[in-house]
Coordinates of C-alpha atoms in Angstrom, one line a residue:
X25 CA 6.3 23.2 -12.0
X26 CA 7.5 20.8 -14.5
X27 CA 6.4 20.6 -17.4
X28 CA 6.7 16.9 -19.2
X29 CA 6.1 16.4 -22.9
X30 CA 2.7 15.3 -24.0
X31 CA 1.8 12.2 -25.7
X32 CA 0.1 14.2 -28.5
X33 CA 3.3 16.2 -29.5
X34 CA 4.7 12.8 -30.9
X35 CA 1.8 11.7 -32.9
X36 CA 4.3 10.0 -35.5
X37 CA 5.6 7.9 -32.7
X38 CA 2.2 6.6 -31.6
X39 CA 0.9 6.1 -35.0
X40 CA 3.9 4.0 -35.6
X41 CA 2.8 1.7 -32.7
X42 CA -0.8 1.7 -33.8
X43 CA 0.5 0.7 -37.5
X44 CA 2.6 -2.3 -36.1
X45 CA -0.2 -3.7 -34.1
X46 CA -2.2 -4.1 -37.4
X47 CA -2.6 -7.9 -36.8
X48 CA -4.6 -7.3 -33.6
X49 CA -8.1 -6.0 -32.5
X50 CA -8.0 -2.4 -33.8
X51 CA -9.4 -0.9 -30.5
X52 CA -6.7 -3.2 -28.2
X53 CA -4.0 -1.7 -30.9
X54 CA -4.9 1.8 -29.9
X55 CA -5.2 0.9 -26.0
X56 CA -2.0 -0.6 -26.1
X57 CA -0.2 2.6 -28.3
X58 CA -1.5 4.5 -25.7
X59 CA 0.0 3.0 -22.8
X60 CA 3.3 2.8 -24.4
X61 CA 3.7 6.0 -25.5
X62 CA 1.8 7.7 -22.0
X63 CA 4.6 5.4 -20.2
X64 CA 7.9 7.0 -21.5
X65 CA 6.8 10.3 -19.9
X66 CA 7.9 8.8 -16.8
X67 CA 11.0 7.9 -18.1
X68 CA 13.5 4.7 -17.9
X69 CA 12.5 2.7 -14.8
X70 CA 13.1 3.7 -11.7
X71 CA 14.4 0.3 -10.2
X72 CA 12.9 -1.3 -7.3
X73 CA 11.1 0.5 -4.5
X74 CA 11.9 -1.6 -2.1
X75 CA 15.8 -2.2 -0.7
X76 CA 17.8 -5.0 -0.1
X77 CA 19.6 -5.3 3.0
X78 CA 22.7 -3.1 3.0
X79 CA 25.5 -5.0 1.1
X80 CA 27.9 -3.6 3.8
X81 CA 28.2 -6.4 6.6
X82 CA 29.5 -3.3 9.7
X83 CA 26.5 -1.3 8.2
X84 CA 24.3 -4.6 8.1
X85 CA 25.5 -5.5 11.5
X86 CA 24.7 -2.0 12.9
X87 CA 20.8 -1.9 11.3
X88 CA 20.5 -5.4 12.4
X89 CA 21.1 -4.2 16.3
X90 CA 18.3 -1.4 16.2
X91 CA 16.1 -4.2 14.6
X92 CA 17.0 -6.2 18.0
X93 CA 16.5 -3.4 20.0
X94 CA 13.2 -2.3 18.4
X95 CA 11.7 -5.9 18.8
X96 CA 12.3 -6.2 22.3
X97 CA 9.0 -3.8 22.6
X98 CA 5.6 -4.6 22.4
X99 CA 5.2 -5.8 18.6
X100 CA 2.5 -4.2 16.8
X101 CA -0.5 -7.1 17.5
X102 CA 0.1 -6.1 20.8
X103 CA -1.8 -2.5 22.0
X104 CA -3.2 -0.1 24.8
X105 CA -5.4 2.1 22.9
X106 CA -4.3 5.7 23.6
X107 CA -1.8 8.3 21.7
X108 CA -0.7 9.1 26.0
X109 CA 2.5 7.9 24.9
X110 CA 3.1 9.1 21.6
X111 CA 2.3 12.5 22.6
X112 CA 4.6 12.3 25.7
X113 CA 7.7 11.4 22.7
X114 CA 6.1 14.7 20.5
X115 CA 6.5 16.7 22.9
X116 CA 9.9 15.7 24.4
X117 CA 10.8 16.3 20.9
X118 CA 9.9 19.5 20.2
X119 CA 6.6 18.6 18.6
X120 CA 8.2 17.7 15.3
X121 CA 4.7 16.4 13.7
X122 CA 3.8 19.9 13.8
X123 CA 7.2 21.6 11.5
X124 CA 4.7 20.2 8.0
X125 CA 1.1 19.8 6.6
X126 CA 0.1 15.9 6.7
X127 CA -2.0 14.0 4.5
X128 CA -3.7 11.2 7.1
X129 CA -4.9 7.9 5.5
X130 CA -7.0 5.1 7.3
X131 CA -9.4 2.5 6.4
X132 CA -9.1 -1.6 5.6
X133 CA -8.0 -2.0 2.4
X134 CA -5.9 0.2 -0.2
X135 CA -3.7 2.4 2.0
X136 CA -0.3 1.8 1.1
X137 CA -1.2 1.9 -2.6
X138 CA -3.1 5.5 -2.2
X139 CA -0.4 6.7 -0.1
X140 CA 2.2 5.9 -2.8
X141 CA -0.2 7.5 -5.7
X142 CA -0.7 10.6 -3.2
X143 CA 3.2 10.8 -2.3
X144 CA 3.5 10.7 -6.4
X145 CA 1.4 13.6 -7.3
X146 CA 3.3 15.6 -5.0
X147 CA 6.6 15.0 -5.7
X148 CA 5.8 15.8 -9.6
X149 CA 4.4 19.3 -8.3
X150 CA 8.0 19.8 -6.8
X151 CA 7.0 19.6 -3.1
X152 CA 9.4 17.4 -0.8
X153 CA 7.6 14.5 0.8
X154 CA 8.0 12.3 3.5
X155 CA 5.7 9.5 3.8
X156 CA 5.1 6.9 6.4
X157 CA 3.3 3.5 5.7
X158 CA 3.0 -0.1 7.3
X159 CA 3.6 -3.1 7.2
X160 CA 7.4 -3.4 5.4
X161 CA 7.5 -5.8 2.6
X162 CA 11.4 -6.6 3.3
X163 CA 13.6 -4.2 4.8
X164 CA 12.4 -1.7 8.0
X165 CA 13.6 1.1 6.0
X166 CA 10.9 1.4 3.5
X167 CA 8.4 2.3 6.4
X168 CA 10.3 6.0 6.2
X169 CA 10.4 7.7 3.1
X170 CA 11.4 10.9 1.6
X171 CA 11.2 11.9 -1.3
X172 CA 9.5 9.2 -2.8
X173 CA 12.5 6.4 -1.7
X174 CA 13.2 4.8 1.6
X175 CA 15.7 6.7 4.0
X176 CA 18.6 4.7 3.9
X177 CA 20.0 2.1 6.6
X178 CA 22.7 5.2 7.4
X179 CA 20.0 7.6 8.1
X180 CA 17.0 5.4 9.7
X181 CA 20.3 4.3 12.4
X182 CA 21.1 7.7 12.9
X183 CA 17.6 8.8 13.5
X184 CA 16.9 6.1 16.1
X185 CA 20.1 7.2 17.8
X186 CA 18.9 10.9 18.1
X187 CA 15.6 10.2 19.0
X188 CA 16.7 6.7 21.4
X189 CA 17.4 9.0 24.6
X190 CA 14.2 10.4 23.6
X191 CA 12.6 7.3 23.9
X192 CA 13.9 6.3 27.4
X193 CA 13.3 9.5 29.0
X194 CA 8.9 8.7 28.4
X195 CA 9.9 5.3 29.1
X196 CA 10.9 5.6 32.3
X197 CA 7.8 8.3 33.1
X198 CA 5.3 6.0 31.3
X199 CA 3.5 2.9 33.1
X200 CA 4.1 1.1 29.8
X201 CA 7.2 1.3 27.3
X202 CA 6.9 2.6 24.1
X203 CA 5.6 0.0 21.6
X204 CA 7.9 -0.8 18.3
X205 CA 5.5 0.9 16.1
X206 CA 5.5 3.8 18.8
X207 CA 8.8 4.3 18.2
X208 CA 9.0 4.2 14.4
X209 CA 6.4 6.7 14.5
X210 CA 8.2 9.0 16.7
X211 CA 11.6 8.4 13.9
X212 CA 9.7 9.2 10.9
X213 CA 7.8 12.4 12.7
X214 CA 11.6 13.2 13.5
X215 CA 13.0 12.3 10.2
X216 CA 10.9 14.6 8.4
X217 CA 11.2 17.5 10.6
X218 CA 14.7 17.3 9.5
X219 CA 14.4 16.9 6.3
X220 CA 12.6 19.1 6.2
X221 CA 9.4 18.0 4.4
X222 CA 7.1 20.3 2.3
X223 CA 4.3 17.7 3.5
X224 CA 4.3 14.5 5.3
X225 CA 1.9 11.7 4.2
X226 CA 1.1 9.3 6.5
X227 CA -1.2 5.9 7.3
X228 CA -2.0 4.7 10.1
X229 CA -1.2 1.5 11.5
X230 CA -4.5 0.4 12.7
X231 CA -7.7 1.9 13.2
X232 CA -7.4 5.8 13.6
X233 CA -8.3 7.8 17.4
X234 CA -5.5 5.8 19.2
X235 CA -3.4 5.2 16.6
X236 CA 0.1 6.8 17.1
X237 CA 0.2 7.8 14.3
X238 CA -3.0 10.2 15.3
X239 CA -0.6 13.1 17.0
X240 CA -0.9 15.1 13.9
X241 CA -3.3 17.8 12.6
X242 CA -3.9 17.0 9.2
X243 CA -5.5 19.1 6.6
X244 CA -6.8 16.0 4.7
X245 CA -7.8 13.0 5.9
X246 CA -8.6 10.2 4.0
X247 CA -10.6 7.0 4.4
X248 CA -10.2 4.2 1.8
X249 CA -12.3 1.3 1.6
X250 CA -13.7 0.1 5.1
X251 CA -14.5 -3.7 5.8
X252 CA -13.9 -6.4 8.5
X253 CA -10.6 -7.1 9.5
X254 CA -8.7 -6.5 13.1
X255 CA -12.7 -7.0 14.6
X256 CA -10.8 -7.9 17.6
X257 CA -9.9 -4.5 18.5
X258 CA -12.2 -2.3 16.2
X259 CA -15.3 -3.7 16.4
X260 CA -17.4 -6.6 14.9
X261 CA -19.3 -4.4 12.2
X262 CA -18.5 -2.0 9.5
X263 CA -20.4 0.6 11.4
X264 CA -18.0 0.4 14.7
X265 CA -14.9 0.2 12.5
X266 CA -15.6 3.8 10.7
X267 CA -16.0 4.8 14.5
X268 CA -12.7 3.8 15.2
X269 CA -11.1 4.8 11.8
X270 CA -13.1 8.9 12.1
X271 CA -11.0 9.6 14.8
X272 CA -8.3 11.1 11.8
X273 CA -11.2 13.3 11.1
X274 CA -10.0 17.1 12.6
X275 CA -11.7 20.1 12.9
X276 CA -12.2 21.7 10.0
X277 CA -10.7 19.5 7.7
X278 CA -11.4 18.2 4.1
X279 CA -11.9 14.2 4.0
X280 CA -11.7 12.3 0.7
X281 CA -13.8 9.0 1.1
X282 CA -14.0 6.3 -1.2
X283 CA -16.6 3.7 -1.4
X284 CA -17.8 2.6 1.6
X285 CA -20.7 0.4 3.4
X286 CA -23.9 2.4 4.2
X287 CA -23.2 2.0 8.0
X288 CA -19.7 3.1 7.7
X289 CA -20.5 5.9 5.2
X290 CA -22.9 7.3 8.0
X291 CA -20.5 7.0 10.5
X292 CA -17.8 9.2 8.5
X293 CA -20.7 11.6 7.5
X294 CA -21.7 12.2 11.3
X295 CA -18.2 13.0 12.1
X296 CA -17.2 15.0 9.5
X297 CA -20.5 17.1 10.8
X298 CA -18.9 17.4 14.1
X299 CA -15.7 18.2 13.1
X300 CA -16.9 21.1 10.3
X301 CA -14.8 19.5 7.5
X302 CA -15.7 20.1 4.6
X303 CA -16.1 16.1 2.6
X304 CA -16.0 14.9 -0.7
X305 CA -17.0 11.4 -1.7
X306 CA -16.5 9.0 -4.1
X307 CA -18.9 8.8 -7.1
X308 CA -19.9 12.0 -5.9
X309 CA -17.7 14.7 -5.9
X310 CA -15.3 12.8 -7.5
X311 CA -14.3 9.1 -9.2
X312 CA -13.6 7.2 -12.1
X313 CA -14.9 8.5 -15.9
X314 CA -13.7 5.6 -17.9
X315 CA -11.3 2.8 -17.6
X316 CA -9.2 0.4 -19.8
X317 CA -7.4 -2.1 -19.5
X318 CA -3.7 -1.2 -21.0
X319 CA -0.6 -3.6 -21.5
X320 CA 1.5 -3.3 -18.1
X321 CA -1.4 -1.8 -16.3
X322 CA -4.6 0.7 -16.8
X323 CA -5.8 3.9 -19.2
X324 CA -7.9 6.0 -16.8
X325 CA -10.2 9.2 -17.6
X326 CA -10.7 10.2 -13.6
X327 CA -12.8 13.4 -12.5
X328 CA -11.1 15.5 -9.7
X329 CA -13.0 18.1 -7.8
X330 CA -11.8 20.7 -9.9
X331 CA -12.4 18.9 -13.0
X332 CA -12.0 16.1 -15.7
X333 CA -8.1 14.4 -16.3
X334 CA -7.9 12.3 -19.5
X335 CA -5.2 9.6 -20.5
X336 CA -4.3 9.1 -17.4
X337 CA -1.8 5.7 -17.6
X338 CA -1.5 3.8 -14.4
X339 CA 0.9 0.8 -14.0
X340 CA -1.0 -0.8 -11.7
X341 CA -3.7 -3.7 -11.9
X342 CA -6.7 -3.7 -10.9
X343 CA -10.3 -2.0 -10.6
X344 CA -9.5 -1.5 -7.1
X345 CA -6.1 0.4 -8.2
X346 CA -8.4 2.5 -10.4
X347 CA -10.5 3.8 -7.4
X348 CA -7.1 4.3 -5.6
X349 CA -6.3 6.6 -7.6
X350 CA -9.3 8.6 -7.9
X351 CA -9.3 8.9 -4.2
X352 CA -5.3 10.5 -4.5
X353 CA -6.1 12.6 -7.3
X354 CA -8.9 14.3 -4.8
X355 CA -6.9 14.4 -1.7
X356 CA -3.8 15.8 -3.5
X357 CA -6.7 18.6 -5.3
X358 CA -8.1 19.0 -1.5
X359 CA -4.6 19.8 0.0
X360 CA -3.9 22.3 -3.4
X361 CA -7.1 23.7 -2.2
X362 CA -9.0 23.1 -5.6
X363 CA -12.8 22.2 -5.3
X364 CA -12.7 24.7 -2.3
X365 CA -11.0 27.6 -2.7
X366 CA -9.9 27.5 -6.6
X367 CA -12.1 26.0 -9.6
X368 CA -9.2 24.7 -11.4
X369 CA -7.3 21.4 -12.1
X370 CA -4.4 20.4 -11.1
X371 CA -1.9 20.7 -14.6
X372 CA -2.7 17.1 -16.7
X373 CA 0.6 16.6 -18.1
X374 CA 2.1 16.4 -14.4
X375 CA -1.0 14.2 -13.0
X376 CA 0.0 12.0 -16.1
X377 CA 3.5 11.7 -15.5
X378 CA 3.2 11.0 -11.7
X379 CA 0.8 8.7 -12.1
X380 CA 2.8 6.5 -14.7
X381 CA 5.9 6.5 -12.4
X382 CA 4.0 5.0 -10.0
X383 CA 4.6 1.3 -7.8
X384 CA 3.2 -0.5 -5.3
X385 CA 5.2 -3.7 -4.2
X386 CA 3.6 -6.9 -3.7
X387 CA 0.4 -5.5 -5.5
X388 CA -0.3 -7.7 -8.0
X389 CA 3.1 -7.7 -8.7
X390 CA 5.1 -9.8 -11.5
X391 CA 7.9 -11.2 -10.2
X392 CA 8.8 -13.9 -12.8
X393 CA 7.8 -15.0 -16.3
X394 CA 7.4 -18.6 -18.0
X395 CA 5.5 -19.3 -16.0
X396 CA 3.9 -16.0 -14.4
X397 CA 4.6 -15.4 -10.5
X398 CA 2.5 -12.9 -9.0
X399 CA 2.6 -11.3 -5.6
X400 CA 0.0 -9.8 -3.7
X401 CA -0.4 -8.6 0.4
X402 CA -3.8 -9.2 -0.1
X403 CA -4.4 -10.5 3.6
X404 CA -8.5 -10.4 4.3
X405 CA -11.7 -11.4 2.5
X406 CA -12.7 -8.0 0.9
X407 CA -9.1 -7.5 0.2
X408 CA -8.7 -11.2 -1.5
X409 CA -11.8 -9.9 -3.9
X410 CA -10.5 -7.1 -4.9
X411 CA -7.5 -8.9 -6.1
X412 CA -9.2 -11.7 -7.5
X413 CA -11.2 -9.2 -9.8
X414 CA -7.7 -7.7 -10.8
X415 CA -6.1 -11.2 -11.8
X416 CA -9.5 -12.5 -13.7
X417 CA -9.3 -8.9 -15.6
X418 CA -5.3 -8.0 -16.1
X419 CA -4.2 -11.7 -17.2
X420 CA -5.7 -14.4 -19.4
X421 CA -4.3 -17.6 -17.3
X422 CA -5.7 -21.1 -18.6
X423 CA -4.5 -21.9 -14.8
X424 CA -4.0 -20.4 -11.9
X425 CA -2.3 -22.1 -8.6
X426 CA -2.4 -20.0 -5.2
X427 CA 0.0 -20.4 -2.6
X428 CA -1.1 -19.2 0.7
X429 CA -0.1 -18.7 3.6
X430 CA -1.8 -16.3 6.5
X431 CA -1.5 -14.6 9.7
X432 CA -3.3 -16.7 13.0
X433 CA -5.6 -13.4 13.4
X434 CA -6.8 -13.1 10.2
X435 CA -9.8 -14.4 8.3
X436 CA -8.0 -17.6 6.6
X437 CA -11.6 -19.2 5.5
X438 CA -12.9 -16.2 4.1
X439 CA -9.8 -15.2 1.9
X440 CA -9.5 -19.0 0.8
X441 CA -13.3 -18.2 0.2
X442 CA -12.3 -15.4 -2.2
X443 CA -9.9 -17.2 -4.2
X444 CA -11.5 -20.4 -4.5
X445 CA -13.0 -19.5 -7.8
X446 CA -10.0 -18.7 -9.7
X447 CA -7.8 -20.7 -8.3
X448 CA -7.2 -24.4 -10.2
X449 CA -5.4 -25.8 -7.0
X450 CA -3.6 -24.5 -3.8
X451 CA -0.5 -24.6 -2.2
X452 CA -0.7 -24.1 1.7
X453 CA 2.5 -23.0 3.4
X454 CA 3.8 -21.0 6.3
X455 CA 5.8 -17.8 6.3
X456 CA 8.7 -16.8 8.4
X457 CA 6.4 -14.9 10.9
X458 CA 5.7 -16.3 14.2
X459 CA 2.0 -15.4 14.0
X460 CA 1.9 -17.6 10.5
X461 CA -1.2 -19.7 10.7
X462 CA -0.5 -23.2 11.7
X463 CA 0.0 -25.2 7.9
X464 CA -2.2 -27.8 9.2
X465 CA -4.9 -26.0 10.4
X466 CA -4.6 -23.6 7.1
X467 CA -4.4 -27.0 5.5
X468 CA -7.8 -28.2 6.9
X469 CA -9.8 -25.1 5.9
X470 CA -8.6 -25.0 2.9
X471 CA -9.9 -28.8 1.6
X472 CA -13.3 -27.7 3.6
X473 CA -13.2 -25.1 1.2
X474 CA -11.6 -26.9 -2.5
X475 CA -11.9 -30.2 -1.9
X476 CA -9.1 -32.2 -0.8
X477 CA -8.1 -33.0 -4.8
X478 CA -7.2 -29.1 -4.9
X479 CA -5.4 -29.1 -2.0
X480 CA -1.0 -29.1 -1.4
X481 CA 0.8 -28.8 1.7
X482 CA 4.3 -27.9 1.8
X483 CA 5.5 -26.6 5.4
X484 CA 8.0 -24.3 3.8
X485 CA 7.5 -21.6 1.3
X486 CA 10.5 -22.3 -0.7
X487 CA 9.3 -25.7 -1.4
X488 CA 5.2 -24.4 -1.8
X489 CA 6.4 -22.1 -4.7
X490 CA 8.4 -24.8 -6.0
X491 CA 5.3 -26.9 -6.3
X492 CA 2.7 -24.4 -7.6
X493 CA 5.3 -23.9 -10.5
X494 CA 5.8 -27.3 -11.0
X495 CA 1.6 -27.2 -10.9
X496 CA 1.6 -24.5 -13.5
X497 CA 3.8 -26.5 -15.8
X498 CA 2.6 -30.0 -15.8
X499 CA 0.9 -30.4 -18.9
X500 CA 1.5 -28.8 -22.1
X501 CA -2.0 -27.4 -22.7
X502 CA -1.3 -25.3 -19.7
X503 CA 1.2 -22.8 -21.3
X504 CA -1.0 -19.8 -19.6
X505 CA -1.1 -21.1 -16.3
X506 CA 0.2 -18.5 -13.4
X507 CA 0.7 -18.7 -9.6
X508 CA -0.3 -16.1 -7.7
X509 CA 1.2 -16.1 -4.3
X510 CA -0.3 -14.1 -1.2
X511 CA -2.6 -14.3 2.1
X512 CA -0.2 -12.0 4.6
X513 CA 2.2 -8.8 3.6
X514 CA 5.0 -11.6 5.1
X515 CA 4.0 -14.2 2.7
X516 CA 5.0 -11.6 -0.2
X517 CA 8.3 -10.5 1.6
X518 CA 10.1 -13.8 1.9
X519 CA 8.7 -14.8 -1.9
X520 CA 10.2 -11.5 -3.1
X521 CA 13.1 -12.4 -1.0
X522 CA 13.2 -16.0 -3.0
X523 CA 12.5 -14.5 -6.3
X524 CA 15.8 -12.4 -5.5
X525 CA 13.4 -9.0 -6.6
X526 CA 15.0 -7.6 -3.6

């Protein structure tokens, strides 16, 4: 195990920072000391976590033709609700979902983020990881990690070619084809069988019992935050979306909830009954002590199942981040076996240091100073809240301006809905996704919901950022205004795109 310096072995260091924020509200002077001195055990930064397209044109060319073969497949809106294909590619394969452990995650909101905090913690314990998570940002690559960074466009090409006459052969046996998302589960399952992976962590891609991703036996299975979204094809109430989402519940298992609705709680209880897993829930068996706000993110005090873990730095924004990470801190304990089998922590120095290296892309995500640009996927109502919270509590703007733009399934009203309290005005736009809601019909919700005063259109997202910062910098007496651009995980790719992050 590693074993990173602590904070408290450099006291002089930290009471230097404590000394030169003299000016400033004592108590902010020691939250902020501790936040910069709990960050340099993670080291310089790690650069982005998300790639660029490969800067070699043949190489460029040659990812570019798997993308074109990989979308001529059913896209992933598009579903017949069973794993009869998926497990017809496993086992052509040589069951390669089965070589590792896995770490499932399902529920509405908070997935990615918890997957990344989970595939953290165990990479600073020294195990090799491989983690699998949806929707990309930018590039397909990052939807296959290992070791905490996306496979490369050498390596995703060459897995698609090994596993592509793989592919055909259920192709030609099935009455359907092999959906995109099929597919790219079937590469990663491949990709980390030959790694190899000490442990595989994986989220689904919607709901959970027909899910491809659902082909594997995980030892922990973990259920963030549950809430309407995708009612089309999971059900109209919270209650019928747990249904869905349980189906990652397997016998014997442990599952790590967080928060959830009373009907969906009882849902995931009744399961987890049927199953014999053991469960641990939020608030309960495990959650947040204390938390602070921190420059350049959060100071947490979080209580695992095997204990209490102090100082706990996260770069991330956001109450919502907060109960993220007490929900990875307890699955990462569960798959250790503590709270079951040992009555231990896990060691604090490493929880620190994982937890401070920690990103999550397009999650409240800076992207641009003078004024402040921030990205986030939020793409739902109870997602659009969360983040709302987070903006209100992380950043002091005199002004905010949104610019929006949203997928045609999605909840546009009730995301507008969310936002409409902190935003000053909004931009309406459209993405570069064919499923972008229409602008004019995003445009009419949204003056049903500001007021047409409040309300910009601009067709394209170039020219909607463009405007929003113009917005933020009209008038002098503005100087804190922000813009805070979101509504669909596409929305945040082509801004990071713009913003040249990527």
């Amino acid at each position: 195990m590693s074993e990173p310096r602590d904070p408290s072995d450099t006291p002089d260091a930290f009471d230097d920072i404590v000394e030169s924020e003299t000016t400033r509200d004592p108590d902010l002077a020691v939250i902020e000391a501790g936040s910069r001195t709990l960050r340099t055990q993670a080291g310089p930064p790690q650069g982005d976590p998300v790639p660029s397209r490969p800067e070699d044109p043949e190489l460029d060319k040659a990812l570019r033709e798997v993308e074109t073969e990989l979308s001529t497949r059913w896209g992933e809106t598009k579903l017949e609700p069973s794993v009869t294909r998926i497990a017809a590619l496993m086992d052509v394969l040589g069951e390669p979902q089965r070589a590792y452990p896995s770490i499932h995650i399902t529920g509405t909101n908070g997935k990615t983020s918890t997957a990344r905090m989970i595939e953290a913690l165990l990479g600073a314990f020294e195990l090799r990881t491989g983690r699998y998570t949806s929707p990309h940002v930018q590039t397909i690559t990052e939807r296959i990690s290992l070791d905490g960074a996306p496979i490369s466009a050498e390596r995703f090409i060459e897995t698609y070619q090994d596993v592509k006459p793989y592919v055909e052969l259920v192709d030609d046996r099935e009455e359907y084809r092999l959906s995109f998302f099929e597919v790219l589960t079937g590469m990663a399952y491949a990709a980390f069988a030959d790694a190899p992976v000490d442990v595989a962590v994986v989220e689904v891609g919607m709901g959970g019992t027909w899910d491809a991703t659902n082909v594997i036996d995980a030892s922990v299975a973990v259920v963030t935050p549950i809430d309407l979204d995708h009612t089309d094809r999971l059900g109209g109430t919270t209650a019928e979306i747990a249904g869905e989402k349980s189906g990652i519940i397997k016998q014997g298992a442990t599952v790590i909830l967080a928060q959830q609705p009373v009907d969906a709680a009882q849902v995931l209880l009744k399961k987890a009954v049927e199953a014999d897993a053991t469960v641990a829930r939020e608030d309960m068996e495990f959650g947040i002590v204390s938390r602070e706000v921190a420059v350049g993110g959060q100071l947490l005090t979080l209580r695992g199942l095997g204990g209490e873990y102090d100082n706990v730095f996260l770069p991330l924004h956001g109450a919502y981040q907060a109960h993220n990470a007490a929900v990875a801190l307890a699955a990462v304990e569960a798959f250790f076996g503590i709270g079951a089998d040992h009555a231990r922590t896990l060691d604090l120095d490493t929880v620190r240091t994982a937890f401070a290296q920690v990103a999550s892309p397009g999650r409240l995500e800076i992207v641009r100073s003078s004024p402040t640009v921030l990205l986030d996927a939020a793409h739902n109502p109870h997602g659009a809240r969360a983040t709302a919270e987070g903006v209100s509590e992380a950043f002091g703007f005199s002004r905010l301006i949104g610019v929006v733009s949203t997928s045609g399934d999605k909840d546009a009203r009730g995301l507008l809905e969310a936002f409409e309290p902190i935003f000053a005005e909004v931009v309406v736009t459209a993405n570069s996704n064919p499923r972008a809601t229409d602008v004019d019909a995003l445009a009419a919700i949204a003056v049903e919901v500001f007021g047409e005063d409040r309300v910009v259109v601009e067709p394209r997202l170039p020219d909607a950022i463009e405007a929003a910062i113009t917005l933020a910098e009209e008038e002098a007496e503005y100087g804190g205004a922000g813009v805070l651009v979101t509504g669909s995980i596409f929305t945040v790719g082509d801004a990071r795109l713009l913003l040249r992050r990527g």
